[in-house]
Coordinates of C-alpha atoms (C1' of nucleotides) in Angstrom, one line a residue:
Chain A
M1452 CA 40.2 -27.6 53.0
P1453 CA 41.2 -28.0 49.4
R1454 CA 44.9 -28.3 48.7
S1455 CA 46.2 -26.3 45.8
H1456 CA 46.8 -29.7 44.3
G1457 CA 44.3 -30.9 41.7
R1458 CA 40.7 -30.1 41.2
T1459 CA 37.9 -31.9 42.9
G1460 CA 34.4 -32.7 42.1
R1461 CA 32.8 -34.5 39.2
P1462 CA 34.9 -34.1 36.1
P1463 CA 33.2 -32.2 33.3
L1464 CA 32.0 -34.0 30.2
T1465 CA 31.5 -30.7 28.2
S1466 CA 33.9 -27.8 27.7
R1467 CA 33.2 -24.3 26.7
A1468 CA 35.3 -24.8 23.6
E1469 CA 33.1 -27.7 22.5
I1470 CA 30.0 -25.6 23.0
L1471 CA 31.4 -22.7 20.9
E1472 CA 32.4 -25.2 18.2
A1473 CA 29.0 -26.8 18.1
A1474 CA 27.4 -23.4 17.9
R1475 CA 29.5 -22.4 15.0
K1476 CA 28.6 -25.7 13.3
I1477 CA 24.9 -25.0 13.7
I1478 CA 25.2 -21.5 12.4
D1479 CA 27.2 -22.6 9.3
R1480 CA 25.0 -25.5 8.5
D1481 CA 21.4 -24.4 9.4
G1482 CA 21.6 -20.6 9.6
W1483 CA 22.0 -18.5 12.7
E1484 CA 18.3 -18.2 13.4
R1485 CA 18.3 -21.9 14.2
L1486 CA 20.8 -21.5 17.0
T1487 CA 18.7 -22.1 20.1
M1488 CA 19.9 -23.4 23.4
R1489 CA 17.9 -26.6 23.1
R1490 CA 19.1 -27.3 19.6
L1491 CA 22.7 -26.6 20.7
A1492 CA 22.4 -29.0 23.6
A1493 CA 20.9 -31.6 21.2
E1494 CA 23.8 -31.2 18.9
L1495 CA 26.2 -31.9 21.7
G1496 CA 24.0 -34.7 23.0
I1497 CA 23.6 -33.1 26.4
G1498 CA 20.7 -31.7 28.4
P1499 CA 19.8 -28.1 27.7
T1500 CA 20.3 -26.9 31.2
T1501 CA 23.9 -28.2 31.3
L1502 CA 24.8 -25.4 29.0
Y1503 CA 24.3 -22.9 31.8
H1504 CA 27.2 -24.4 33.7
H1505 CA 29.6 -23.4 31.0
V1506 CA 28.0 -20.2 29.7
R1507 CA 26.2 -17.6 31.7
D1508 CA 23.6 -16.7 29.2
R1509 CA 22.6 -17.0 25.6
E1510 CA 24.0 -13.4 25.4
D1511 CA 27.2 -14.6 26.9
L1512 CA 27.5 -17.3 24.3
L1513 CA 26.9 -14.9 21.4
I1514 CA 29.4 -12.4 22.7
Q1515 CA 32.0 -15.1 22.8
L1516 CA 31.2 -16.1 19.3
L1517 CA 31.4 -12.5 18.2
N1518 CA 34.8 -12.1 19.9
E1519 CA 36.1 -15.1 18.0
H1520 CA 34.8 -13.6 14.8
A1521 CA 36.3 -10.2 15.5
Q1522 CA 39.6 -11.8 16.1
Q1523 CA 39.6 -13.2 12.6
T1524 CA 38.1 -10.3 10.8
L1525 CA 39.7 -7.2 12.4
R1526 CA 42.9 -6.7 10.4
R1527 CA 44.4 -3.3 10.9
D1528 CA 46.7 -1.3 8.7
L1529 CA 45.5 2.0 10.0
P1530 CA 46.4 5.4 8.5
S1531 CA 48.8 7.5 10.4
D1532 CA 46.8 10.7 10.1
P1533 CA 44.7 10.9 13.3
R1534 CA 41.4 11.8 11.7
D1535 CA 41.7 9.1 9.0
C1536 CA 42.8 6.6 11.7
I1537 CA 39.6 7.2 13.6
V1538 CA 37.5 6.8 10.6
A1539 CA 39.2 3.7 9.4
S1540 CA 39.0 2.0 12.8
A1541 CA 35.3 2.8 13.1
I1542 CA 34.6 1.4 9.7
A1543 CA 36.5 -1.7 10.6
I1544 CA 34.4 -2.2 13.7
H1545 CA 31.3 -1.5 11.8
D1546 CA 32.0 -3.9 8.9
S1547 CA 33.0 -6.6 11.3
L1548 CA 29.7 -6.3 13.2
A1549 CA 27.6 -5.8 10.1
A1550 CA 28.9 -9.1 8.7
W1551 CA 27.3 -10.9 11.6
P1552 CA 23.5 -10.6 11.4
W1553 CA 23.1 -11.8 14.9
A1554 CA 25.5 -9.3 16.3
A1555 CA 22.4 -7.1 16.6
E1556 CA 21.1 -9.3 19.4
V1557 CA 24.0 -8.6 21.7
L1558 CA 25.2 -5.2 20.7
T1559 CA 23.4 -3.5 23.5
A1560 CA 24.3 -6.1 26.1
D1561 CA 25.2 -4.7 29.5
G1562 CA 28.9 -4.0 29.7
F1563 CA 29.4 -5.0 26.1
L1564 CA 32.6 -3.0 25.7
R1565 CA 34.1 -4.4 28.8
R1566 CA 33.6 -7.9 27.5
L1567 CA 35.4 -7.4 24.2
G1568 CA 38.5 -9.3 23.4
Q1569 CA 41.9 -8.0 22.6
P1570 CA 41.5 -7.3 18.9
A1571 CA 38.4 -5.2 19.4
L1572 CA 39.9 -3.4 22.3
E1573 CA 42.8 -2.5 20.1
M1574 CA 40.4 -0.7 17.8
V1575 CA 39.0 1.2 20.7
E1576 CA 42.6 2.0 21.7
A1577 CA 43.3 3.2 18.1
I1578 CA 40.4 5.6 18.2
V1579 CA 41.1 7.0 21.6
G1580 CA 44.8 7.3 20.9
A1581 CA 44.2 9.0 17.6
A1582 CA 41.8 11.4 19.2
A1583 CA 44.5 12.3 21.8
E1584 CA 47.0 12.7 19.1
A1585 CA 44.7 15.1 17.4
G1586 CA 44.6 17.3 20.5
C1587 CA 41.7 15.9 22.5
T1588 CA 41.9 15.5 26.2
S1589 CA 41.3 12.0 27.5
E1590 CA 37.8 12.9 28.5
Q1591 CA 37.1 14.3 25.1
A1592 CA 38.6 11.2 23.5
V1593 CA 36.3 8.9 25.4
H1594 CA 33.3 11.1 24.6
L1595 CA 34.3 11.0 20.9
F1596 CA 34.5 7.3 21.0
R1597 CA 31.2 7.0 22.6
G1598 CA 29.5 9.2 20.0
I1599 CA 31.0 7.0 17.2
W1600 CA 29.9 3.9 19.1
Y1601 CA 26.3 5.0 19.5
Y1602 CA 26.1 6.0 15.8
T1603 CA 27.5 2.7 14.7
V1604 CA 25.3 0.6 17.0
G1605 CA 22.2 2.5 15.8
E1606 CA 23.1 2.1 12.2
I1607 CA 23.6 -1.6 12.5
L1608 CA 20.5 -2.2 14.6
V1609 CA 18.1 -0.3 12.4
R1610 CA 19.5 -1.8 9.3
A1611 CA 19.4 -5.3 10.7
H1612 CA 15.7 -5.0 11.5
S1613 CA 14.7 -3.3 8.3
D1614 CA 16.3 -5.8 6.1
S1615 CA 13.7 -8.3 7.2
R1616 CA 11.1 -6.4 5.1
R1617 CA 12.4 -7.7 1.9
A1618 CA 10.3 -10.8 2.6
G1619 CA 7.1 -8.7 2.7
D1620 CA 4.4 -8.5 0.1
A1621 CA 5.5 -7.5 -3.3
H1622 CA 3.0 -4.7 -4.0
D1623 CA 4.9 -2.4 -1.7
A1624 CA 3.1 0.9 -1.9
P1625 CA 2.6 1.5 -5.6
D1626 CA 1.9 5.2 -5.4
D1627 CA 2.3 7.6 -2.5
A1628 CA 1.6 5.3 0.4
F1629 CA 4.8 5.7 2.2
F1630 CA 3.9 8.6 4.5
D1631 CA 0.4 7.2 4.9
R1632 CA -2.4 8.5 7.0
A1633 CA -0.4 11.6 7.7
D1634 CA -1.5 15.2 7.1
L1635 CA 0.9 15.9 4.3
S1636 CA -0.2 19.5 4.0
R1637 CA 1.7 20.2 7.2
L1638 CA 4.7 18.2 6.1
P1639 CA 5.7 19.9 2.9
H1640 CA 9.2 18.6 2.7
L1641 CA 8.3 15.0 3.5
A1642 CA 5.6 15.2 0.9
G1643 CA 8.1 16.5 -1.6
I1644 CA 10.3 13.5 -1.0
G1645 CA 7.4 11.2 -1.0
N1646 CA 8.2 7.7 -2.2
R1647 CA 11.9 8.4 -2.8
W1648 CA 12.4 8.0 0.9
P1649 CA 12.8 4.2 0.9
A1650 CA 15.3 4.3 -1.8
L1651 CA 17.3 7.0 -0.1
A1652 CA 17.1 5.2 3.2
A1653 CA 18.4 2.1 1.6
Q1654 CA 21.6 3.8 0.5
D1655 CA 24.7 3.1 2.6
T1656 CA 25.9 6.4 3.9
Y1657 CA 27.6 5.1 7.0
A1658 CA 31.1 6.1 6.0
A1659 CA 30.2 9.5 4.7
A1660 CA 28.2 10.5 7.8
L1661 CA 30.9 9.0 10.0
G1662 CA 33.5 11.3 8.4
A1663 CA 31.3 14.3 9.0
F1664 CA 30.7 13.2 12.6
V1665 CA 34.4 12.8 13.3
D1666 CA 35.2 16.2 11.7
G1667 CA 32.6 17.8 13.8
L1668 CA 33.7 16.2 17.0
L1669 CA 37.3 17.1 16.5
A1670 CA 36.4 20.6 15.7
H1671 CA 34.2 20.9 18.7
A1672 CA 37.0 19.6 20.9
G1673 CA 39.3 22.3 19.7
A1674 CA 41.4 19.9 17.8
V1675 CA 42.5 20.2 14.2
P1676 CA 39.5 20.8 12.0
R1677 CA 39.8 19.4 8.5
I1678 CA 36.6 19.7 6.6
E1679 CA 36.5 17.5 3.6
P1680 CA 35.0 18.7 0.3
R1681 CA 31.5 17.8 -0.4
I1682 CA 30.8 14.2 -1.3
Chain B
M1228 CA -21.2 -8.8 -2.1
P1229 CA -20.9 -6.4 0.8
R1230 CA -22.7 -3.2 0.4
S1231 CA -20.9 -0.1 1.7
H1232 CA -23.7 0.0 4.2
G1233 CA -23.0 -1.2 7.7
R1234 CA -20.5 -3.7 9.0
T1235 CA -21.2 -7.4 9.2
G1236 CA -20.0 -10.2 11.3
R1237 CA -20.0 -10.8 15.0
P1238 CA -19.9 -7.5 16.9
P1239 CA -16.7 -6.9 18.8
L1240 CA -16.6 -7.0 22.6
T1241 CA -13.2 -5.3 22.8
S1242 CA -11.9 -2.3 21.1
R1243 CA -8.4 -1.1 20.4
A1244 CA -8.9 1.9 22.6
E1245 CA -9.8 -0.3 25.6
I1246 CA -6.7 -2.4 25.0
L1247 CA -4.4 0.7 25.0
E1248 CA -6.1 2.1 28.0
A1249 CA -5.6 -1.2 30.0
A1250 CA -2.0 -1.3 28.9
R1251 CA -1.4 2.2 30.2
K1252 CA -3.1 1.2 33.4
I1253 CA -0.9 -1.8 33.9
I1254 CA 2.2 0.3 33.2
D1255 CA 1.3 3.0 35.6
R1256 CA 0.3 0.6 38.3
D1257 CA 2.7 -2.3 38.1
G1258 CA 5.6 -1.0 36.1
W1259 CA 6.2 -1.5 32.4
E1260 CA 8.1 -4.8 32.7
R1261 CA 4.8 -6.4 34.0
L1262 CA 3.1 -5.6 30.7
T1263 CA 2.7 -9.0 29.0
M1264 CA 0.1 -10.1 26.6
R1265 CA -1.4 -12.6 29.0
R1266 CA -1.6 -10.1 31.9
L1267 CA -3.1 -7.5 29.6
A1268 CA -5.8 -9.9 28.5
A1269 CA -6.4 -10.9 32.1
E1270 CA -6.8 -7.2 33.0
L1271 CA -9.5 -6.9 30.3
G1272 CA -11.1 -10.2 31.2
I1273 CA -10.6 -11.7 27.8
G1274 CA -8.6 -14.5 26.3
P1275 CA -5.0 -13.8 25.5
T1276 CA -5.4 -14.6 21.8
T1277 CA -8.2 -12.2 21.4
L1278 CA -5.7 -9.4 21.6
Y1279 CA -4.3 -10.4 18.2
H1280 CA -7.5 -9.4 16.4
H1281 CA -7.1 -5.8 17.5
V1282 CA -3.3 -5.5 17.6
R1283 CA -0.9 -7.1 15.1
D1284 CA 1.9 -7.7 17.5
R1285 CA 3.2 -6.8 20.9
E1286 CA 5.5 -4.5 18.9
D1287 CA 2.4 -2.9 17.3
L1288 CA 0.9 -2.3 20.7
L1289 CA 4.0 -0.7 22.0
I1290 CA 4.4 1.6 19.0
Q1291 CA 0.9 2.8 19.4
L1292 CA 1.5 3.5 23.1
L1293 CA 4.6 5.3 22.1
N1294 CA 2.8 7.4 19.6
E1295 CA 0.3 8.5 22.2
H1296 CA 3.1 9.4 24.5
A1297 CA 4.9 11.4 21.8
Q1298 CA 1.7 13.3 21.0
Q1299 CA 1.6 14.5 24.6
T1300 CA 5.3 15.1 25.1
L1301 CA 6.5 16.6 21.8
R1302 CA 5.9 20.3 22.3
R1303 CA 7.7 22.4 19.7
D1304 CA 8.9 26.0 19.8
L1305 CA 11.7 25.5 17.5
P1306 CA 14.4 28.1 16.8
S1307 CA 14.4 29.7 13.4
D1308 CA 18.1 29.2 12.7
P1309 CA 18.3 26.0 10.7
R1310 CA 21.2 24.5 12.6
D1311 CA 19.6 25.1 16.0
C1312 CA 16.3 23.9 14.7
I1313 CA 17.8 20.6 13.7
V1314 CA 19.5 20.2 17.1
A1315 CA 16.4 21.2 19.0
S1316 CA 14.2 18.8 17.1
A1317 CA 16.6 15.9 17.6
I1318 CA 16.8 16.6 21.3
A1319 CA 13.1 16.7 21.6
I1320 CA 12.8 13.3 19.9
H1321 CA 15.6 12.0 22.0
D1322 CA 14.1 13.2 25.3
S1323 CA 10.7 11.9 24.4
L1324 CA 12.1 8.5 23.7
A1325 CA 14.4 8.4 26.6
A1326 CA 11.6 9.1 29.0
W1327 CA 10.0 5.8 28.0
P1328 CA 12.2 2.9 29.1
W1329 CA 10.4 0.4 27.0
A1330 CA 10.8 2.5 23.9
A1331 CA 14.1 0.6 23.5
E1332 CA 12.1 -2.5 22.7
V1333 CA 10.5 -1.1 19.6
L1334 CA 12.9 1.5 18.4
T1335 CA 14.3 -0.8 15.7
A1336 CA 11.0 -2.2 14.6
D1337 CA 10.6 -2.6 11.0
G1338 CA 9.3 0.5 9.3
F1339 CA 9.3 2.3 12.6
L1340 CA 9.5 5.8 11.0
R1341 CA 6.6 5.0 8.7
R1342 CA 4.4 4.0 11.6
L1343 CA 4.9 7.2 13.5
G1344 CA 2.1 9.6 14.3
Q1345 CA 1.7 13.1 13.2
P1346 CA 3.6 14.9 16.0
A1347 CA 6.7 12.8 15.5
L1348 CA 6.5 13.2 11.8
E1349 CA 6.4 16.9 12.3
M1350 CA 9.8 16.7 14.0
V1351 CA 11.2 14.7 11.1
E1352 CA 9.8 17.4 8.8
A1353 CA 11.4 20.1 10.9
I1354 CA 14.8 18.5 10.6
V1355 CA 14.5 17.8 6.9
G1356 CA 13.1 21.2 6.3
A1357 CA 15.8 23.0 8.3
A1358 CA 18.5 21.0 6.4
A1359 CA 17.0 22.1 3.1
E1360 CA 16.9 25.7 4.4
A1361 CA 20.6 25.4 5.3
G1362 CA 21.4 24.5 1.7
C1363 CA 21.1 20.8 1.6
T1364 CA 19.6 19.0 -1.3
S1365 CA 16.7 16.7 -0.4
E1366 CA 18.9 13.7 -0.7
Q1367 CA 21.4 15.3 1.7
A1368 CA 18.6 16.2 4.0
V1369 CA 17.3 12.7 4.2
H1370 CA 20.9 11.4 4.8
L1371 CA 21.4 14.0 7.5
F1372 CA 18.2 12.9 9.3
R1373 CA 19.2 9.3 9.1
G1374 CA 22.6 10.0 10.6
I1375 CA 21.0 11.8 13.5
W1376 CA 18.4 9.0 13.8
Y1377 CA 21.0 6.3 14.0
Y1378 CA 23.0 8.2 16.6
T1379 CA 19.9 8.8 18.7
V1380 CA 18.7 5.2 18.5
G1381 CA 22.1 3.9 19.5
E1382 CA 22.4 6.3 22.4
I1383 CA 19.1 5.3 23.8
L1384 CA 19.5 1.6 23.3
V1385 CA 23.0 1.4 24.8
R1386 CA 21.9 3.6 27.7
A1387 CA 18.7 1.6 28.3
H1388 CA 20.6 -1.6 28.6
S1389 CA 23.5 -0.4 30.7
D1390 CA 21.2 1.2 33.3
S1391 CA 20.3 -2.2 34.4
R1392 CA 23.7 -2.7 35.9
R1393 CA 22.9 -0.6 38.9
A1394 CA 21.3 -3.6 40.5
G1395 CA 24.5 -5.5 40.2
D1396 CA 26.9 -6.4 43.0
A1397 CA 28.2 -3.5 45.1
H1398 CA 31.9 -4.3 45.0
D1399 CA 32.2 -3.1 41.4
A1400 CA 35.8 -3.5 40.4
P1401 CA 37.6 -1.9 43.3
D1402 CA 40.9 -1.3 41.6
D1403 CA 41.7 -1.6 38.0
A1404 CA 39.4 -4.4 37.0
F1405 CA 37.5 -2.5 34.3
F1406 CA 39.7 -3.4 31.3
D1407 CA 40.2 -6.9 32.7
R1408 CA 42.0 -9.8 31.2
A1409 CA 43.4 -7.5 28.5
D1410 CA 47.0 -6.9 27.6
L1411 CA 47.2 -3.4 28.7
S1412 CA 50.7 -2.9 27.6
R1413 CA 49.4 -2.8 24.0
L1414 CA 46.6 -0.5 25.0
P1415 CA 48.4 2.5 26.5
H1416 CA 45.6 5.1 26.2
L1417 CA 43.0 2.8 27.6
A1418 CA 45.3 1.9 30.5
G1419 CA 45.8 5.6 31.1
I1420 CA 42.1 6.1 31.4
G1421 CA 41.7 3.0 33.4
N1422 CA 38.8 3.1 35.9
R1423 CA 37.7 6.6 34.9
W1424 CA 36.0 5.0 31.9
P1425 CA 32.7 4.1 33.7
A1426 CA 32.3 7.6 35.1
L1427 CA 33.1 9.2 31.8
A1428 CA 30.7 6.8 30.0
A1429 CA 28.0 7.7 32.5
Q1430 CA 28.1 11.4 31.5
D1431 CA 25.3 12.6 29.3
T1432 CA 27.0 14.0 26.2
Y1433 CA 24.2 13.5 23.8
A1434 CA 23.5 17.1 23.1
A1435 CA 27.1 18.1 22.8
A1436 CA 28.0 15.3 20.3
L1437 CA 24.8 15.9 18.4
G1438 CA 25.8 19.5 17.9
A1439 CA 29.1 18.4 16.6
F1440 CA 27.5 15.8 14.3
V1441 CA 25.1 18.4 12.8
D1442 CA 27.9 20.9 12.2
G1443 CA 29.9 18.2 10.5
L1444 CA 27.0 17.0 8.4
L1445 CA 26.1 20.5 7.3
A1446 CA 29.7 21.3 6.5
H1447 CA 30.1 18.2 4.4
A1448 CA 26.9 18.9 2.5
G1449 CA 28.4 22.3 1.5
A1450 CA 25.9 24.1 3.6
V1451 CA 26.7 26.9 6.1
P1452 CA 29.4 25.7 8.6
R1453 CA 29.2 27.1 12.0
I1454 CA 31.6 25.6 14.4
E1455 CA 30.8 26.3 18.0
P1456 CA 33.5 27.1 20.5
R1457 CA 34.7 24.2 22.6
I1458 CA 32.4 22.9 25.3
Chain C
dG1249 C1' -37.3 -18.2 8.4
dC1250 C1' -33.1 -20.0 6.3
dG1251 C1' -28.5 -20.7 4.5
dA1252 C1' -24.2 -18.3 3.3
dC1253 C1' -20.9 -15.2 4.7
dT1254 C1' -18.1 -12.4 7.9
dT1255 C1' -16.2 -11.1 12.0
dC1256 C1' -14.9 -12.0 16.6
dT1257 C1' -13.5 -15.0 20.7
dC1258 C1' -10.6 -18.2 22.9
dG1259 C1' -8.7 -22.8 24.6
dA1260 C1' -5.0 -25.8 23.1
dA1261 C1' -0.6 -26.1 21.7
dC1262 C1' 4.3 -24.9 20.4
dA1263 C1' 9.1 -23.1 20.8
dT1264 C1' 11.9 -20.3 23.4
dG1265 C1' 15.2 -18.9 27.5
dT1266 C1' 15.9 -19.8 32.1
dT1267 C1' 15.6 -21.4 37.1
dC1268 C1' 15.2 -25.2 40.7
dC1269 C1' 16.5 -29.1 42.7
dG1270 C1' 17.8 -33.6 43.1
dA1271 C1' 21.0 -37.1 41.3
dA1272 C1' 25.6 -38.6 39.6
dA1273 C1' 30.6 -38.9 39.8
dG1274 C1' 34.9 -38.3 41.3
dA1275 C1' 38.5 -36.5 45.0
dT1276 C1' 39.8 -36.3 49.8
dA1277 C1' 40.0 -37.4 54.8
dG1278 C1' 39.6 -40.7 58.4
Chain D
dC77 C1' 36.3 -49.0 52.7
dT78 C1' 33.3 -45.3 54.3
dA79 C1' 31.8 -40.7 54.8
dT80 C1' 31.9 -36.1 53.3
dC81 C1' 32.5 -32.6 50.1
dT82 C1' 32.7 -30.5 45.6
dT83 C1' 31.5 -30.1 41.1
dT84 C1' 28.8 -31.4 37.0
dC85 C1' 24.6 -33.1 34.9
dG86 C1' 19.8 -32.9 33.4
dG87 C1' 14.6 -33.5 33.9
dA88 C1' 10.6 -30.9 35.4
dA89 C1' 8.6 -26.7 35.5
dC90 C1' 7.6 -21.7 34.5
dA91 C1' 6.5 -17.5 31.8
dT92 C1' 6.6 -15.6 27.5
dG93 C1' 4.9 -14.4 22.5
dT94 C1' 2.4 -16.4 19.0
dT95 C1' -0.3 -19.6 15.7
dC96 C1' -4.2 -22.9 14.7
dG97 C1' -8.5 -24.3 14.4
dA98 C1' -13.0 -24.7 16.1
dG99 C1' -17.0 -22.4 17.6
dA100 C1' -20.0 -18.2 18.6
dA101 C1' -22.7 -14.3 17.1
dG102 C1' -24.1 -11.2 14.2
dT103 C1' -25.7 -9.3 8.9
dC104 C1' -27.3 -10.0 4.2
dG105 C1' -29.8 -12.1 0.2
dC106 C1' -33.7 -14.7 -0.7

DNA sequence: GCGACTTCTCGAACATGTTCCGAAAGATAG
DNA sequence: CTATCTTTCGGAACATGTTCGAGAAGTCGC
């Protein structure tokens, strides 16, 4: 039976910290799409399968990298007004995630929220706390956070995947090819928008829509409604 | 130079319709996670690479399957009130997507909206049209739709990936292990919620939050605000 | 009939994440 | 020192999506 003395077994040659450091190095040097398990192992001079003794998954690795990044990026000087505090916190989370292109790969990981580090959890706390301060019950506060979270995740994921279209062919739909092969006579409004859609979709309206969402959620919860003037 | 007469080249042995039919068959019989390109080719008795002459990608294949499904599922008897019409359309889209577990794999595909079929586009048209009827400009209407779309995509993706946890170990956090390894003294509200979080997160609040979102968006756009009573 | 052209088919190959299982290396007990 | 035990290491192997290039099977112009 093992004494509580020292550890036994073969001493490790690799540490989790080394792995994370090497991963950061690869990302900074070669770009994040070059970060594969094999390449990471080669960078460390170890066998690829050894990584799986220090990291559960590739997903696990990326989440830990993301947590480190969040710890450095998430600076908080949050407004005191509850509504503004919620909006500011969500924007901070959003911007921190949007700055990492590969965050999109792990954003929907199972139990993602549970695996967050302290700084990110403090943002969640800020949102839930501000919602409570605004008059929400704790149930309503959690639901409010989840709505914001879904919206944020969706925005980042859709944007991350449609940014890759810039590398496409240059002759992108000269005339009215956007809503192609569709019976536009039954879609009058879409036909009226026509090719302005891509330009409109490219605009960043995250913050504006977020404000509307928060106002709507607070109003539905019976909390203080505060409709902002039109944008 | 090719006349506009008949087609030339080797006559095809496989058609896109056959491929889609075989894919449906595999999904119905073996489950959708068994649908791989190799298995699909084997089902048809052709080489795996032949598929890529009839289908651009695996993503392309799934989007076409999804379009077929949407055509059968999306039935519309939409309310006449603009606000309710927007909500009903979004719920219809959401439910149609949520019924396909593998929709999560293609929801963020590049140009997804552009590749939708007529029935799905009619839902988009309904939302944009109702927003216009409620007093939005066409720009505001597109932004409103995008907000709803992001929220819907996020909800489906997060839910799809966290449903896989049911197969996990049974002793799921007996006491207060949900917000683990976190300094709960700095997270008073999260500590207060504690282990009620998973149960709250499992509740389906899509429709309720959607209604709040739409109300907020319409109010911000200067259109008719109509705050519903608390839920 | 014949050569050029076009379209389709598919085996070989590549990179990826991940699992399996045996081997290595040190601690502990006798 | 020897035996056992525990932990770490890593090569072989598998399934996956996808690309490449060569070959097959038709039509078209002459």
